[in-house]
Short mmCIF file of C-alpha atoms in Angstrom, two decimals:
data_model
loop_
_atom_site.label_atom_id
_atom_site.label_comp_id
_atom_site.label_asym_id
_atom_site.label_seq_id
_atom_site.Cartn_x
_atom_site.Cartn_y
_atom_site.Cartn_z
CA UNK R 1 -26.93 -43.32 -28.00
CA UNK R 2 -24.62 -45.46 -25.91
CA UNK R 3 -22.29 -43.67 -23.57
CA UNK R 4 -18.54 -44.15 -24.14
CA UNK R 5 -16.71 -46.17 -21.54
CA UNK R 6 -13.10 -46.72 -20.56
CA UNK R 7 -11.12 -49.05 -18.30
CA UNK R 8 -9.56 -47.48 -15.18
CA UNK R 9 -7.65 -49.48 -12.59
CA UNK R 10 -9.25 -52.80 -13.56
CA UNK R 11 -12.81 -51.45 -13.59
CA UNK R 12 -15.06 -49.92 -16.15
CA UNK R 13 -15.81 -46.23 -15.67
CA UNK R 14 -18.32 -44.06 -17.45
CA UNK R 15 -16.89 -40.84 -18.97
CA UNK R 16 -19.97 -38.96 -17.85
CA UNK R 17 -20.14 -40.61 -14.45
CA UNK R 18 -19.92 -38.96 -11.10
CA UNK R 19 -16.64 -37.83 -9.60
CA UNK R 20 -16.36 -41.04 -7.58
CA UNK R 21 -16.61 -43.06 -10.80
CA UNK R 22 -13.90 -41.14 -12.67
CA UNK R 23 -10.94 -42.67 -10.88
CA UNK R 24 -8.58 -41.03 -8.42
CA UNK R 25 -7.47 -37.47 -8.95
CA UNK R 26 -3.72 -36.71 -8.82
CA UNK R 27 -2.45 -37.27 -5.31
CA UNK R 28 -5.67 -38.79 -3.97
CA UNK R 29 -3.95 -42.08 -3.27
CA UNK R 30 -1.34 -40.45 -1.04
CA UNK R 31 -1.60 -41.08 2.69
CA UNK R 32 -2.18 -37.57 4.06
CA UNK R 33 -3.23 -38.78 7.48
CA UNK R 34 -2.47 -37.40 10.91
CA UNK R 35 0.24 -34.78 10.91
CA UNK R 36 0.86 -35.54 7.22
CA UNK R 37 -2.31 -33.57 6.47
CA UNK R 38 -0.07 -30.53 6.79
CA UNK R 39 1.68 -31.72 3.62
CA UNK R 40 -1.52 -32.06 1.63
CA UNK R 41 -1.44 -29.45 -1.19
CA UNK R 42 -5.24 -29.20 -1.22
CA UNK R 43 -5.26 -28.64 2.54
CA UNK R 44 -2.60 -25.95 2.11
CA UNK R 45 -4.61 -24.25 -0.63
CA UNK R 46 -7.77 -24.17 1.49
CA UNK R 47 -5.79 -23.28 4.59
CA UNK R 48 -4.28 -20.27 2.84
CA UNK R 49 -7.69 -19.02 1.71
CA UNK R 50 -9.10 -19.51 5.21
CA UNK R 51 -6.30 -17.73 7.07
CA UNK R 52 -6.23 -14.77 4.67
CA UNK R 53 -10.01 -14.33 4.99
CA UNK R 54 -10.01 -14.74 8.77
CA UNK R 55 -7.06 -12.38 9.26
CA UNK R 56 -8.66 -9.71 7.06
CA UNK R 57 -11.98 -9.87 8.93
CA UNK R 58 -10.14 -9.87 12.25
CA UNK R 59 -8.22 -6.80 11.06
CA UNK R 60 -11.48 -4.91 10.48
CA UNK R 61 -12.56 -5.67 14.05
CA UNK R 62 -9.23 -4.56 15.52
CA UNK R 63 -9.09 -1.38 13.41
CA UNK R 64 -12.46 -0.38 14.85
CA UNK R 65 -11.40 -1.27 18.38
CA UNK R 66 -8.06 0.56 18.20
CA UNK R 67 -9.27 3.73 16.42
CA UNK R 68 -12.71 4.44 17.90
CA UNK R 69 -11.52 6.24 21.04
CA UNK R 70 -9.21 8.59 19.15
CA UNK R 71 -11.95 9.40 16.64
CA UNK R 72 -14.44 10.23 19.39
CA UNK R 73 -11.83 12.45 21.06
CA UNK R 74 -11.57 14.39 17.79
CA UNK R 75 -15.33 14.77 17.54
CA UNK R 76 -15.81 12.17 14.78
CA UNK R 77 -17.87 9.03 14.50
CA UNK R 78 -16.15 5.99 16.08
CA UNK R 79 -17.02 4.03 12.93
CA UNK R 80 -15.17 6.28 10.46
CA UNK R 81 -11.90 4.37 10.29
CA UNK R 82 -13.56 0.95 10.32
CA UNK R 83 -15.98 1.90 7.53
CA UNK R 84 -13.14 3.30 5.46
CA UNK R 85 -11.15 0.12 6.04
CA UNK R 86 -14.22 -1.92 5.07
CA UNK R 87 -14.40 -0.09 1.73
CA UNK R 88 -10.71 -0.80 1.13
CA UNK R 89 -11.39 -4.43 2.02
CA UNK R 90 -14.19 -4.71 -0.56
CA UNK R 91 -11.97 -3.15 -3.24
CA UNK R 92 -9.18 -5.52 -2.29
CA UNK R 93 -11.46 -8.55 -2.47
CA UNK R 94 -12.59 -7.60 -5.99
CA UNK R 95 -8.98 -7.06 -7.06
CA UNK R 96 -7.92 -10.38 -5.51
CA UNK R 97 -10.66 -12.30 -7.32
CA UNK R 98 -9.58 -10.75 -10.63
CA UNK R 99 -5.93 -11.52 -9.86
CA UNK R 100 -6.82 -15.15 -9.09
CA UNK R 101 -8.31 -15.60 -12.58
CA UNK R 102 -5.48 -14.11 -14.66
CA UNK R 103 -3.38 -16.67 -16.52
CA UNK R 104 0.08 -17.39 -15.17
CA UNK R 105 1.56 -16.68 -18.60
CA UNK R 106 -0.10 -13.26 -18.60
CA UNK R 107 1.64 -12.37 -15.35
CA UNK R 108 4.99 -13.35 -16.81
CA UNK R 109 4.34 -11.53 -20.09
CA UNK R 110 3.32 -8.20 -18.55
CA UNK R 111 5.53 -8.31 -15.45
CA UNK R 112 8.08 -5.85 -16.87
CA UNK R 113 5.38 -3.35 -17.80
CA UNK R 114 3.94 -3.64 -14.29
CA UNK R 115 7.39 -3.06 -12.75
CA UNK R 116 8.08 0.02 -14.90
CA UNK R 117 4.66 1.46 -14.04
CA UNK R 118 5.25 0.83 -10.32
CA UNK R 119 8.67 2.49 -10.49
CA UNK R 120 7.12 5.48 -12.26
CA UNK R 121 4.45 5.85 -9.59
CA UNK R 122 7.10 5.52 -6.87
CA UNK R 123 9.10 8.29 -8.57
CA UNK R 124 6.05 10.56 -8.30
CA UNK R 125 6.71 10.76 -4.55
CA UNK R 126 9.51 13.20 -5.39
CA UNK R 127 7.20 15.56 -7.31
CA UNK R 128 4.54 17.98 -6.12
CA UNK R 129 2.20 15.03 -5.69
CA UNK R 130 4.44 13.58 -2.99
CA UNK R 131 3.63 13.65 0.71
CA UNK R 132 6.03 13.22 3.61
CA UNK R 133 5.01 11.59 6.90
CA UNK R 134 7.34 11.19 9.88
CA UNK R 135 10.33 11.91 7.66
CA UNK R 136 9.40 9.34 4.98
CA UNK R 137 8.54 10.66 1.51
CA UNK R 138 6.62 7.56 0.49
CA UNK R 139 3.09 8.78 -0.33
CA UNK R 140 1.40 10.57 -3.20
CA UNK R 141 -1.89 12.43 -3.14
CA UNK R 142 -4.09 13.27 -6.13
CA UNK R 143 -7.52 14.86 -5.77
CA UNK R 144 -7.90 13.71 -2.20
CA UNK R 145 -6.79 10.12 -2.87
CA UNK R 146 -3.62 9.11 -1.02
CA UNK R 147 -1.61 5.99 -1.76
CA UNK R 148 1.76 4.41 -0.91
CA UNK R 149 3.40 3.30 -4.19
CA UNK R 150 6.00 1.13 -2.44
CA UNK R 151 3.30 -1.47 -1.74
CA UNK R 152 2.68 -1.80 -5.48
CA UNK R 153 6.41 -1.93 -6.15
CA UNK R 154 6.84 -4.86 -3.75
CA UNK R 155 4.20 -6.85 -5.60
CA UNK R 156 5.71 -5.90 -8.96
CA UNK R 157 9.10 -7.22 -7.85
CA UNK R 158 7.54 -10.50 -6.69
CA UNK R 159 6.02 -10.97 -10.16
CA UNK R 160 8.85 -9.62 -12.34
CA UNK R 161 12.01 -10.89 -10.62
CA UNK R 162 11.22 -14.62 -11.13
CA UNK R 163 10.63 -14.09 -14.87
CA UNK R 164 13.74 -11.93 -15.28
CA UNK R 165 15.90 -14.40 -13.35
CA UNK R 166 14.62 -17.39 -15.33
CA UNK R 167 15.46 -15.60 -18.59
CA UNK R 168 18.85 -14.61 -17.19
CA UNK R 169 19.58 -18.18 -16.20
CA UNK R 170 18.89 -19.40 -19.73
CA UNK R 171 21.18 -16.71 -21.19
CA UNK R 172 23.85 -17.53 -18.60
CA UNK R 173 23.90 -21.20 -19.66
CA UNK R 174 24.39 -20.23 -23.31
CA UNK R 175 27.20 -17.70 -22.78
CA UNK R 176 30.73 -19.03 -22.75
CA UNK R 177 32.44 -15.77 -21.76
CA UNK R 178 31.29 -12.97 -19.48
CA UNK R 179 28.30 -15.04 -18.40
CA UNK R 180 27.67 -12.59 -15.57
CA UNK R 181 26.29 -10.17 -18.15
CA UNK R 182 23.18 -12.32 -18.33
CA UNK R 183 22.13 -10.99 -14.92
CA UNK R 184 22.50 -7.29 -15.71
CA UNK R 185 18.76 -6.84 -16.36
CA UNK R 186 17.40 -8.36 -13.10
CA UNK R 187 20.12 -6.70 -11.01
CA UNK R 188 19.51 -3.30 -12.63
CA UNK R 189 15.71 -3.55 -12.27
CA UNK R 190 16.03 -4.53 -8.63
CA UNK R 191 18.58 -1.81 -7.82
CA UNK R 192 16.44 0.92 -9.43
CA UNK R 193 13.50 -0.15 -7.27
CA UNK R 194 15.67 -0.27 -4.16
CA UNK R 195 17.17 3.18 -4.79
CA UNK R 196 13.74 4.75 -5.42
CA UNK R 197 12.53 3.48 -2.04
CA UNK R 198 15.73 4.42 -0.22
CA UNK R 199 15.57 7.94 -1.67
CA UNK R 200 12.24 8.34 0.10
CA UNK R 201 13.90 7.39 3.42
CA UNK R 202 11.56 4.44 3.91
CA UNK R 203 14.04 2.09 5.57
CA UNK R 204 11.46 -0.46 6.66
CA UNK R 205 10.17 -1.01 3.12
CA UNK R 206 13.74 -1.03 1.81
CA UNK R 207 14.53 -3.89 4.19
CA UNK R 208 11.54 -5.90 2.92
CA UNK R 209 12.61 -5.27 -0.68
CA UNK R 210 16.11 -6.59 0.12
CA UNK R 211 14.57 -9.73 1.64
CA UNK R 212 12.36 -10.26 -1.44
CA UNK R 213 15.34 -9.82 -3.73
CA UNK R 214 17.49 -12.18 -1.68
CA UNK R 215 14.82 -14.92 -1.84
CA UNK R 216 14.28 -14.49 -5.59
CA UNK R 217 17.98 -14.60 -6.47
CA UNK R 218 18.59 -17.50 -4.08
CA UNK R 219 15.93 -19.83 -5.50
CA UNK R 220 16.91 -18.91 -9.07
CA UNK R 221 20.34 -20.49 -8.68
CA UNK R 222 22.25 -17.19 -8.67
CA UNK R 223 25.85 -17.35 -7.46
CA UNK R 224 25.76 -17.45 -3.66
CA UNK R 225 28.99 -15.45 -3.41
CA UNK R 226 27.60 -12.60 -5.51
CA UNK R 227 24.25 -12.83 -3.76
CA UNK R 228 25.78 -12.41 -0.32
CA UNK R 229 27.89 -9.52 -1.59
CA UNK R 230 24.89 -7.70 -3.05
CA UNK R 231 22.80 -8.35 0.07
CA UNK R 232 25.51 -7.03 2.37
CA UNK R 233 25.86 -3.99 0.12
CA UNK R 234 22.13 -3.31 0.36
CA UNK R 235 22.04 -3.76 4.13
CA UNK R 236 25.11 -1.55 4.48
CA UNK R 237 23.31 1.13 2.47
CA UNK R 238 20.28 0.89 4.78
CA UNK R 239 22.45 1.13 7.89
CA UNK R 240 24.51 4.02 6.51
CA UNK R 241 21.37 5.88 5.52
CA UNK R 242 19.89 5.27 8.96
CA UNK R 243 23.01 6.67 10.64
CA UNK R 244 23.55 9.69 8.40
CA UNK R 245 20.06 10.41 7.14
CA UNK R 246 18.32 11.48 10.34
CA UNK R 247 19.49 12.11 13.90
CA UNK R 248 16.00 11.25 15.18
CA UNK R 249 16.10 7.87 13.40
CA UNK R 250 19.53 7.16 14.86
CA UNK R 251 18.24 7.98 18.34
CA UNK R 252 15.39 5.49 17.87
CA UNK R 253 17.86 2.80 16.87
CA UNK R 254 20.15 3.49 19.82
CA UNK R 255 17.18 3.60 22.20
CA UNK R 256 16.09 0.14 21.05
CA UNK R 257 19.43 -1.47 21.82
CA UNK R 258 20.48 0.81 24.68
CA UNK R 259 18.74 2.73 27.40
CA UNK R 260 16.33 5.63 27.08
CA UNK R 261 17.29 8.85 28.78
CA UNK R 262 14.70 10.82 30.74
CA UNK R 263 14.30 13.15 27.78
CA UNK R 264 13.96 10.31 25.23
CA UNK R 265 11.16 8.67 27.22
CA UNK R 266 8.82 11.44 26.05
CA UNK R 267 10.15 11.52 22.48
CA UNK R 268 11.93 8.77 20.50
CA UNK R 269 11.23 6.03 23.08
CA UNK R 270 7.62 6.99 23.74
CA UNK R 271 5.93 4.79 21.13
CA UNK R 272 8.00 1.67 21.74
CA UNK R 273 7.63 1.97 25.55
CA UNK R 274 3.85 2.25 25.37
CA UNK R 275 3.75 -0.62 22.91
CA UNK R 276 5.48 -2.82 25.46
CA UNK R 277 3.18 -1.48 28.20
CA UNK R 278 0.23 -2.70 26.13
CA UNK R 279 1.74 -6.14 25.56
CA UNK R 280 2.69 -6.52 29.22
CA UNK R 281 -0.76 -5.57 30.55
CA UNK R 282 -2.50 -8.11 28.31
CA UNK R 283 -1.34 -11.15 30.25
CA UNK R 284 -2.54 -14.55 29.07
CA UNK R 285 -6.10 -13.75 27.96
CA UNK R 286 -6.07 -9.96 27.71
CA UNK R 287 -8.18 -7.19 29.23
CA UNK R 288 -11.05 -7.87 26.83
CA UNK R 289 -11.90 -6.80 23.29
CA UNK R 290 -12.37 -3.03 23.22
CA UNK R 291 -10.93 -2.48 26.70
CA UNK R 292 -7.40 -1.38 25.79
CA UNK R 293 -6.05 1.46 27.92
CA UNK R 294 -3.12 2.37 25.71
CA UNK R 295 -5.36 3.28 22.77
CA UNK R 296 -6.71 6.22 24.82
CA UNK R 297 -4.24 8.56 23.08
CA UNK R 298 -1.23 7.02 24.83
CA UNK R 299 0.00 4.75 22.02
CA UNK R 300 0.69 6.51 18.69
CA UNK R 301 -0.47 4.69 15.51
CA UNK R 302 -2.47 2.22 17.60
CA UNK R 303 -4.67 1.33 14.61
CA UNK R 304 -1.80 1.14 12.15
CA UNK R 305 1.83 0.13 12.75
CA UNK R 306 1.26 -0.77 16.43
CA UNK R 307 -2.06 -2.59 16.12
CA UNK R 308 -0.35 -5.80 17.29
CA UNK R 309 0.23 -4.09 20.66
CA UNK R 310 -3.52 -3.47 21.00
CA UNK R 311 -4.16 -7.10 20.03
CA UNK R 312 -1.78 -8.26 22.75
CA UNK R 313 -3.39 -5.99 25.33
CA UNK R 314 -7.03 -6.80 24.55
CA UNK R 315 -6.70 -10.49 23.64
CA UNK R 316 -3.56 -11.36 25.56
CA UNK R 317 -0.87 -13.86 24.70
CA UNK R 318 -3.41 -16.30 23.27
CA UNK R 319 -4.82 -13.76 20.80
CA UNK R 320 -1.38 -12.57 19.76
CA UNK R 321 -0.22 -16.18 19.34
CA UNK R 322 -3.16 -16.92 17.04
CA UNK R 323 -2.19 -13.98 14.83
CA UNK R 324 1.38 -15.28 14.64
CA UNK R 325 0.03 -18.77 13.88
CA UNK R 326 -2.08 -17.35 11.02
CA UNK R 327 1.01 -15.94 9.32
CA UNK R 328 2.90 -19.19 9.93
CA UNK R 329 0.11 -21.07 8.16
CA UNK R 330 0.13 -18.60 5.25
CA UNK R 331 3.87 -18.93 4.83
CA UNK R 332 3.85 -22.71 5.15
CA UNK R 333 1.05 -23.10 2.60
CA UNK R 334 2.79 -20.90 0.02
CA UNK R 335 6.16 -22.59 0.50
CA UNK R 336 4.64 -26.09 0.46
CA UNK R 337 2.87 -25.47 -2.85
CA UNK R 338 5.96 -23.78 -4.25
CA UNK R 339 7.89 -26.98 -3.55
CA UNK R 340 5.33 -29.27 -5.19
CA UNK R 341 4.24 -27.35 -8.30
CA UNK R 342 5.97 -28.21 -11.58
CA UNK R 343 5.70 -24.62 -12.84
CA UNK R 344 9.02 -23.02 -11.89
CA UNK R 345 7.80 -19.45 -12.43
CA UNK R 346 4.79 -20.02 -10.17
CA UNK R 347 7.04 -21.59 -7.53
CA UNK R 348 9.37 -18.58 -7.51
CA UNK R 349 6.50 -16.10 -7.33
CA UNK R 350 4.98 -17.99 -4.39
CA UNK R 351 8.35 -17.93 -2.61
CA UNK R 352 8.70 -14.17 -3.08
CA UNK R 353 5.15 -13.53 -1.87
CA UNK R 354 5.70 -15.71 1.19
CA UNK R 355 8.89 -13.85 2.07
CA UNK R 356 7.15 -10.50 1.63
CA UNK R 357 4.00 -11.17 3.66
CA UNK R 358 5.50 -13.29 6.44
CA UNK R 359 8.72 -11.27 6.55
CA UNK R 360 6.85 -7.99 6.92
CA UNK R 361 4.60 -9.47 9.61
CA UNK R 362 7.67 -10.68 11.50
CA UNK R 363 9.35 -7.27 11.29
CA UNK R 364 6.19 -5.50 12.47
CA UNK R 365 5.81 -7.85 15.44
CA UNK R 366 9.50 -7.52 16.34
CA UNK R 367 9.14 -3.72 16.31
CA UNK R 368 6.20 -3.88 18.72
CA UNK R 369 8.13 -6.24 21.00
CA UNK R 370 11.14 -3.90 21.01
CA UNK R 371 13.42 -6.33 19.18
CA UNK R 372 13.76 -3.97 16.22
CA UNK R 373 13.60 -0.14 16.11
CA UNK R 374 10.42 1.59 14.98
CA UNK R 375 10.24 1.40 11.15
CA UNK R 376 6.69 2.26 10.17
CA UNK R 377 5.72 -1.06 8.57
CA UNK R 378 2.05 -2.15 8.79
CA UNK R 379 0.94 -5.63 9.79
CA UNK R 380 -0.33 -7.28 6.56
CA UNK R 381 -4.13 -7.74 6.32
CA UNK R 382 -4.60 -6.31 9.84
CA UNK R 383 -3.29 -2.72 10.10
CA UNK R 384 -5.34 0.23 8.89
CA UNK R 385 -4.35 1.58 5.49
CA UNK R 386 -5.93 1.38 2.07
CA UNK R 387 -2.94 0.79 -0.19
CA UNK R 388 -1.41 -1.85 2.07
CA UNK R 389 -4.65 -3.82 2.44
CA UNK R 390 -5.62 -3.67 -1.24
CA UNK R 391 -2.15 -4.72 -2.43
CA UNK R 392 -1.88 -7.49 0.18
CA UNK R 393 -5.24 -8.89 -0.95
CA UNK R 394 -4.13 -8.60 -4.57
CA UNK R 395 -0.94 -10.48 -3.65
CA UNK R 396 -3.12 -13.17 -2.06
CA UNK R 397 -5.06 -13.42 -5.33
CA UNK R 398 -1.82 -13.81 -7.28
CA UNK R 399 -0.72 -16.50 -4.81
CA UNK R 400 -4.01 -18.37 -5.30
CA UNK R 401 -3.50 -18.33 -9.07
CA UNK R 402 0.04 -19.66 -8.71
CA UNK R 403 -1.16 -22.37 -6.30
CA UNK R 404 -3.58 -23.65 -8.91
CA UNK R 405 -0.67 -24.71 -11.11
CA UNK R 406 -0.07 -27.57 -8.67
CA UNK R 407 -1.63 -30.79 -9.98
CA UNK R 408 -3.62 -31.77 -6.88
CA UNK R 409 -4.93 -28.26 -6.34
CA UNK R 410 -5.89 -27.85 -9.99
CA UNK R 411 -7.75 -31.18 -9.96
CA UNK R 412 -9.57 -30.18 -6.77
CA UNK R 413 -10.59 -26.77 -8.11
CA UNK R 414 -11.70 -28.09 -11.49
CA UNK R 415 -13.64 -30.91 -9.84
CA UNK R 416 -15.66 -28.57 -7.61
#
């Protein structure tokens, strides 16, 4: 039986021919040469996958390096924390693969249910299941399993807010009077999430939630005047809570932007001072992987919130700069594909995820450098912690699925 043929670009091509015979894929004829390769959607897609994978593997190495000494001092195996983190990593990879294969429409359809479930789990922190650490009531424990629901809530907001805001925009355009009522649902859903996190005194996470909300409302076309008003209200709430909620937290804030007294050096300033000691002793190339001095029970949370300080000490400015560059690449790739995809929902989700991951990384790094007060935020993909790693990898899977709505990326993936 003769094979069917068609004319493409002045030449005859076989429908069952090889990829090179099927004509150019979308965007193949564009000149992505030199620095313009940074604009190539396919390059961005592959670059995002590469940096997420590399950063996660690097995180496993640094968790082992930063936690082994403390574990030995407590009479435990130096591999305990790294093996536990490796298990979390495997779970996260499975979850991310599943997330990357869920239809975009399914995310939009079930986003409200996911948000309500996340808010319910966050509310459990105020029950007997809740745990409090360093003044933050942001964990729950059930039969030996501990998790931080706020990580799930951040992902839920990134998935739900774009859908809610798109629906609100359509209702707003149809209403002739009291058009502001169209935005009651997204504002209410966001405020409930924000209040649940603030009630647990987790100011760092509350700040990230405000940033996610600001990005979502901004790209949706929400009134800039109302957006700035709501954002200032949220930031004012965080500042007021920081001032009135805890004298210790206020001392940490004042110590960051003032001077530490002799008494504070051994209390509220201790962690930030030793974090800067670690960064300063690293120099250009560092003291060598595994050779950190501050991790010898001097720097609290060396494997968690302050793991960037250990990176700076052991790998120096060059190693720390590469970590920063990895997050820059992640953010650029997500934003670039958000700007080129024709699916508005996918574009908004990618924007929210970029703001969350890169914004949290920036806050964590600024805390270690003493630019911001200690907040207790982990470095995405790198810091120790099961919930944070699993949900970050799941967010990466969601981002991959949204990226595949872009024409060039979809053609590349389907052609492989």
